[in-house]
PDB file of C-alpha atoms in Angstrom:
ATOM      1  CA  MET A  12     -98.130 -57.166 149.674  1.00  0.00           C
ATOM      2  CA  SER A  13     -95.889 -59.921 151.720  1.00  0.00           C
ATOM      3  CA  ASN A  14     -96.994 -62.102 154.653  1.00  0.00           C
ATOM      4  CA  LEU A  15     -94.594 -61.871 157.551  1.00  0.00           C
ATOM      5  CA  LEU A  16     -94.670 -65.613 158.312  1.00  0.00           C
ATOM      6  CA  VAL A  17     -93.806 -66.515 154.848  1.00  0.00           C
ATOM      7  CA  GLU A  18     -91.195 -64.180 154.126  1.00  0.00           C
ATOM      8  CA  THR A  19     -89.357 -65.388 157.694  1.00  0.00           C
ATOM      9  CA  ARG A  20     -89.807 -69.175 156.664  1.00  0.00           C
ATOM     10  CA  GLU A  21     -88.140 -68.206 152.906  1.00  0.00           C
ATOM     11  CA  VAL A  22     -84.926 -66.270 154.732  1.00  0.00           C
ATOM     12  CA  LEU A  23     -84.389 -68.804 156.852  1.00  0.00           C
ATOM     13  CA  GLU A  24     -84.495 -71.390 154.115  1.00  0.00           C
ATOM     14  CA  ASP A  25     -82.364 -69.234 151.964  1.00  0.00           C
ATOM     15  CA  ASN A  26     -79.721 -69.736 155.253  1.00  0.00           C
ATOM     16  CA  ASN A  27     -80.036 -73.578 155.526  1.00  0.00           C
ATOM     17  CA  LYS A  28     -82.537 -72.793 158.679  1.00  0.00           C
ATOM     18  CA  THR A  29     -85.874 -73.758 159.815  1.00  0.00           C
ATOM     19  CA  ILE A  30     -88.521 -72.739 162.366  1.00  0.00           C
ATOM     20  CA  ASN A  31     -87.108 -75.198 164.345  1.00  0.00           C
ATOM     21  CA  ASP A  32     -83.800 -73.556 164.591  1.00  0.00           C
ATOM     22  CA  ILE A  33     -85.031 -70.308 166.197  1.00  0.00           C
ATOM     23  CA  ASN A  34     -84.612 -70.165 170.000  1.00  0.00           C
ATOM     24  CA  TRP A  35     -86.316 -67.174 170.775  1.00  0.00           C
ATOM     25  CA  VAL A  36     -88.148 -63.814 169.337  1.00  0.00           C
ATOM     26  CA  GLY A  37     -87.869 -60.594 170.919  1.00  0.00           C
ATOM     27  CA  ASP A  38     -86.421 -57.221 170.735  1.00  0.00           C
ATOM     28  CA  GLY A  39     -82.869 -57.716 172.320  1.00  0.00           C
ATOM     29  CA  LYS A  40     -84.748 -56.358 175.807  1.00  0.00           C
ATOM     30  CA  TYR A  41     -87.896 -58.690 175.902  1.00  0.00           C
ATOM     31  CA  TYR A  42     -88.333 -61.835 174.372  1.00  0.00           C
ATOM     32  CA  PHE A  43     -91.436 -64.129 174.202  1.00  0.00           C
ATOM     33  CA  ASP A  44     -91.931 -67.799 172.817  1.00  0.00           C
ATOM     34  CA  VAL A  45     -91.316 -69.058 169.300  1.00  0.00           C
ATOM     35  CA  ASN A  46     -95.183 -70.179 169.001  1.00  0.00           C
ATOM     36  CA  GLU A  47     -96.299 -66.863 170.104  1.00  0.00           C
ATOM     37  CA  PHE A  48     -94.506 -65.236 167.169  1.00  0.00           C
ATOM     38  CA  LEU A  49     -95.913 -68.125 165.064  1.00  0.00           C
ATOM     39  CA  ASN A  50     -99.291 -67.681 166.054  1.00  0.00           C
ATOM     40  CA  ILE A  51     -99.654 -63.714 165.173  1.00  0.00           C
ATOM     41  CA  ALA A  52     -96.860 -63.922 162.162  1.00  0.00           C
ATOM     42  CA  ASN A  53     -99.405 -65.414 159.686  1.00  0.00           C
ATOM     43  CA  VAL A  54    -100.038 -61.606 158.676  1.00  0.00           C
ATOM     44  CA  LYS A  55    -100.175 -59.491 155.421  1.00  0.00           C
ATOM     45  CA  TYR A  56     -98.523 -56.330 155.563  1.00  0.00           C
ATOM     46  CA  ASP A  57     -97.423 -53.525 152.797  1.00  0.00           C
ATOM     47  CA  ASN A  58     -93.792 -53.974 152.309  1.00  0.00           C
ATOM     48  CA  GLY A  59     -93.176 -51.431 149.615  1.00  0.00           C
ATOM     49  CA  TYR A  60     -91.833 -47.913 149.808  1.00  0.00           C
ATOM     50  CA  GLY A  61     -93.879 -45.879 152.651  1.00  0.00           C
ATOM     51  CA  ALA A  62     -93.975 -46.420 156.325  1.00  0.00           C
ATOM     52  CA  PRO A  63     -92.362 -49.781 157.481  1.00  0.00           C
ATOM     53  CA  GLU A  64     -95.265 -51.757 159.304  1.00  0.00           C
ATOM     54  CA  VAL A  65     -93.474 -54.452 160.967  1.00  0.00           C
ATOM     55  CA  ALA A  66     -91.894 -53.622 164.148  1.00  0.00           C
ATOM     56  CA  GLN A  67     -88.431 -52.201 163.178  1.00  0.00           C
ATOM     57  CA  ASP A  68     -86.572 -53.967 166.784  1.00  0.00           C
ATOM     58  CA  LEU A  69     -88.070 -57.259 165.960  1.00  0.00           C
ATOM     59  CA  LEU A  70     -85.455 -59.989 165.856  1.00  0.00           C
ATOM     60  CA  VAL A  71     -85.604 -63.745 165.155  1.00  0.00           C
ATOM     61  CA  VAL A  72     -82.444 -65.404 166.908  1.00  0.00           C
ATOM     62  CA  GLY A  73     -80.681 -68.769 166.690  1.00  0.00           C
ATOM     63  CA  ASP A  74     -77.334 -70.221 167.853  1.00  0.00           C
ATOM     64  CA  ASN A  75     -75.310 -67.943 166.214  1.00  0.00           C
ATOM     65  CA  TRP A  76     -77.449 -66.025 163.876  1.00  0.00           C
ATOM     66  CA  TRP A  77     -80.396 -63.872 164.123  1.00  0.00           C
ATOM     67  CA  LEU A  78     -82.911 -61.920 161.436  1.00  0.00           C
ATOM     68  CA  GLU A  79     -83.079 -58.353 161.807  1.00  0.00           C
ATOM     69  CA  ARG A  80     -85.414 -56.072 160.491  1.00  0.00           C
ATOM     70  CA  HIS A  81     -83.861 -53.498 157.799  1.00  0.00           C
ATOM     71  CA  GLU A  82     -85.933 -50.816 155.674  1.00  0.00           C
ATOM     72  CA  TYR A  83     -85.036 -48.163 152.906  1.00  0.00           C
ATOM     73  CA  ASP A  84     -87.395 -45.564 152.249  1.00  0.00           C
ATOM     74  CA  GLY A  85     -90.401 -47.594 154.140  1.00  0.00           C
ATOM     75  CA  SER A  86     -89.612 -50.613 151.949  1.00  0.00           C
ATOM     76  CA  GLU A  87     -88.723 -53.002 154.359  1.00  0.00           C
ATOM     77  CA  TRP A  88     -87.453 -56.502 154.871  1.00  0.00           C
ATOM     78  CA  TRP A  89     -85.136 -59.432 157.136  1.00  0.00           C
ATOM     79  CA  GLU A  90     -81.763 -59.336 156.983  1.00  0.00           C
ATOM     80  CA  TYR A  91     -80.018 -62.602 158.148  1.00  0.00           C
ATOM     81  CA  LYS A  92     -76.401 -61.957 160.189  1.00  0.00           C
ATOM     82  CA  GLU A  93     -73.954 -64.432 161.709  1.00  0.00           C
ATOM     83  CA  ILE A  94     -71.436 -63.884 164.459  1.00  0.00           C
ATOM     84  CA  PRO A  95     -68.457 -63.364 162.200  1.00  0.00           C
ATOM     85  CA  LEU A  96     -65.615 -65.887 162.410  1.00  0.00           C
ATOM     86  CA  LYS A  97     -62.295 -64.374 163.482  1.00  0.00           C
ATOM     87  CA  PRO A  98     -59.981 -64.120 160.233  1.00  0.00           C
ATOM     88  CA  ASN A  99     -56.564 -65.553 160.358  1.00  0.00           C
ATOM     89  CA  LYS A 100     -54.884 -62.919 158.893  1.00  0.00           C
ATOM     90  CA  LYS A 101     -53.561 -59.977 161.612  1.00  0.00           C
ATOM     91  CA  ILE A 102     -53.094 -56.396 160.812  1.00  0.00           C
ATOM     92  CA  GLU A 103     -51.055 -53.902 162.407  1.00  0.00           C
ATOM     93  CA  LEU A 104     -53.924 -51.169 163.563  1.00  0.00           C
ATOM     94  CA  LYS A 105     -52.760 -47.605 162.887  1.00  0.00           C
ATOM     95  CA  ALA A 106     -55.790 -45.916 162.570  1.00  0.00           C
ATOM     96  CA  LEU A 107     -59.729 -45.953 162.689  1.00  0.00           C
ATOM     97  CA  THR A 108     -60.808 -42.811 161.174  1.00  0.00           C
ATOM     98  CA  VAL A 109     -60.159 -40.921 158.098  1.00  0.00           C
ATOM     99  CA  GLY A 110     -58.412 -38.269 159.887  1.00  0.00           C
ATOM    100  CA  GLN A 111     -56.035 -40.347 161.712  1.00  0.00           C
ATOM    101  CA  ALA A 112     -55.211 -41.716 158.381  1.00  0.00           C
ATOM    102  CA  LYS A 113     -54.684 -38.312 157.006  1.00  0.00           C
ATOM    103  CA  LYS A 114     -52.289 -37.350 159.761  1.00  0.00           C
ATOM    104  CA  LEU A 115     -50.580 -40.487 159.065  1.00  0.00           C
ATOM    105  CA  GLY A 116     -49.976 -39.347 155.483  1.00  0.00           C
ATOM    106  CA  PHE A 117     -52.003 -41.998 154.295  1.00  0.00           C
ATOM    107  CA  ASN A 118     -54.122 -41.477 150.360  1.00  0.00           C
ATOM    108  CA  VAL A 119     -57.644 -41.730 151.557  1.00  0.00           C
ATOM    109  CA  SER A 120     -60.646 -39.947 150.637  1.00  0.00           C
ATOM    110  CA  ILE A 121     -63.153 -37.608 152.872  1.00  0.00           C
ATOM    111  CA  GLY A 122     -64.708 -40.638 153.808  1.00  0.00           C
ATOM    112  CA  TRP A 123     -66.491 -43.873 153.305  1.00  0.00           C
ATOM    113  CA  GLU A 124     -63.151 -46.199 153.694  1.00  0.00           C
ATOM    114  CA  ASN A 125     -62.439 -49.219 155.229  1.00  0.00           C
ATOM    115  CA  LEU A 126     -59.806 -50.772 157.773  1.00  0.00           C
ATOM    116  CA  LYS A 127     -57.773 -51.932 154.940  1.00  0.00           C
ATOM    117  CA  ARG A 128     -57.444 -48.512 153.569  1.00  0.00           C
ATOM    118  CA  ILE A 129     -57.635 -46.123 156.338  1.00  0.00           C
ATOM    119  CA  ASN A 130     -54.537 -48.402 157.678  1.00  0.00           C
ATOM    120  CA  ASN A 131     -52.745 -48.344 154.199  1.00  0.00           C
ATOM    121  CA  ILE A 132     -52.589 -52.218 154.025  1.00  0.00           C
ATOM    122  CA  ASN A 133     -51.731 -53.264 150.490  1.00  0.00           C
ATOM    123  CA  GLU A 134     -53.263 -56.591 149.896  1.00  0.00           C
ATOM    124  CA  GLU A 135     -49.483 -57.585 148.153  1.00  0.00           C
ATOM    125  CA  ASP A 136     -47.797 -56.322 150.786  1.00  0.00           C
ATOM    126  CA  ASN A 137     -49.942 -58.118 153.330  1.00  0.00           C
ATOM    127  CA  LEU A 138     -50.004 -61.411 151.271  1.00  0.00           C
ATOM    128  CA  GLU A 139     -45.891 -61.192 151.591  1.00  0.00           C
ATOM    129  CA  ARG A 140     -46.032 -61.210 154.997  1.00  0.00           C
ATOM    130  CA  THR A 141     -48.183 -64.047 155.398  1.00  0.00           C
ATOM    131  CA  ASP A 142     -46.157 -66.182 152.872  1.00  0.00           C
ATOM    132  CA  LYS A 143     -42.933 -65.716 154.669  1.00  0.00           C
TER     133      LYS A 143
END
């Protein structure tokens, strides 16, 4: 068993945030006041395996960050997300799919690849380019 409010506070604390950092709560289409959330979030639920009990589209949103619900086989939890910072390394985009990479002759598997592998980026080559 877990308590939604306690769980929310713990995830916020783990990410150097507090309840005061929350701007709004909702689902992406609708929102409600943070105090409304706090008034009803002090509830126990079974976060173990089975069926998720907390609304799966529930969002807790602050400045440039948010909490979203995740689950695996019914076990559920908050995941903390932040807007990613733009990297300072640029790559030449050649492919976005394994199929495109194979047509270009790149050595890729049948799936589960990342942009670096799909675009045949060798980290050492990339380091050489940025060092020049």
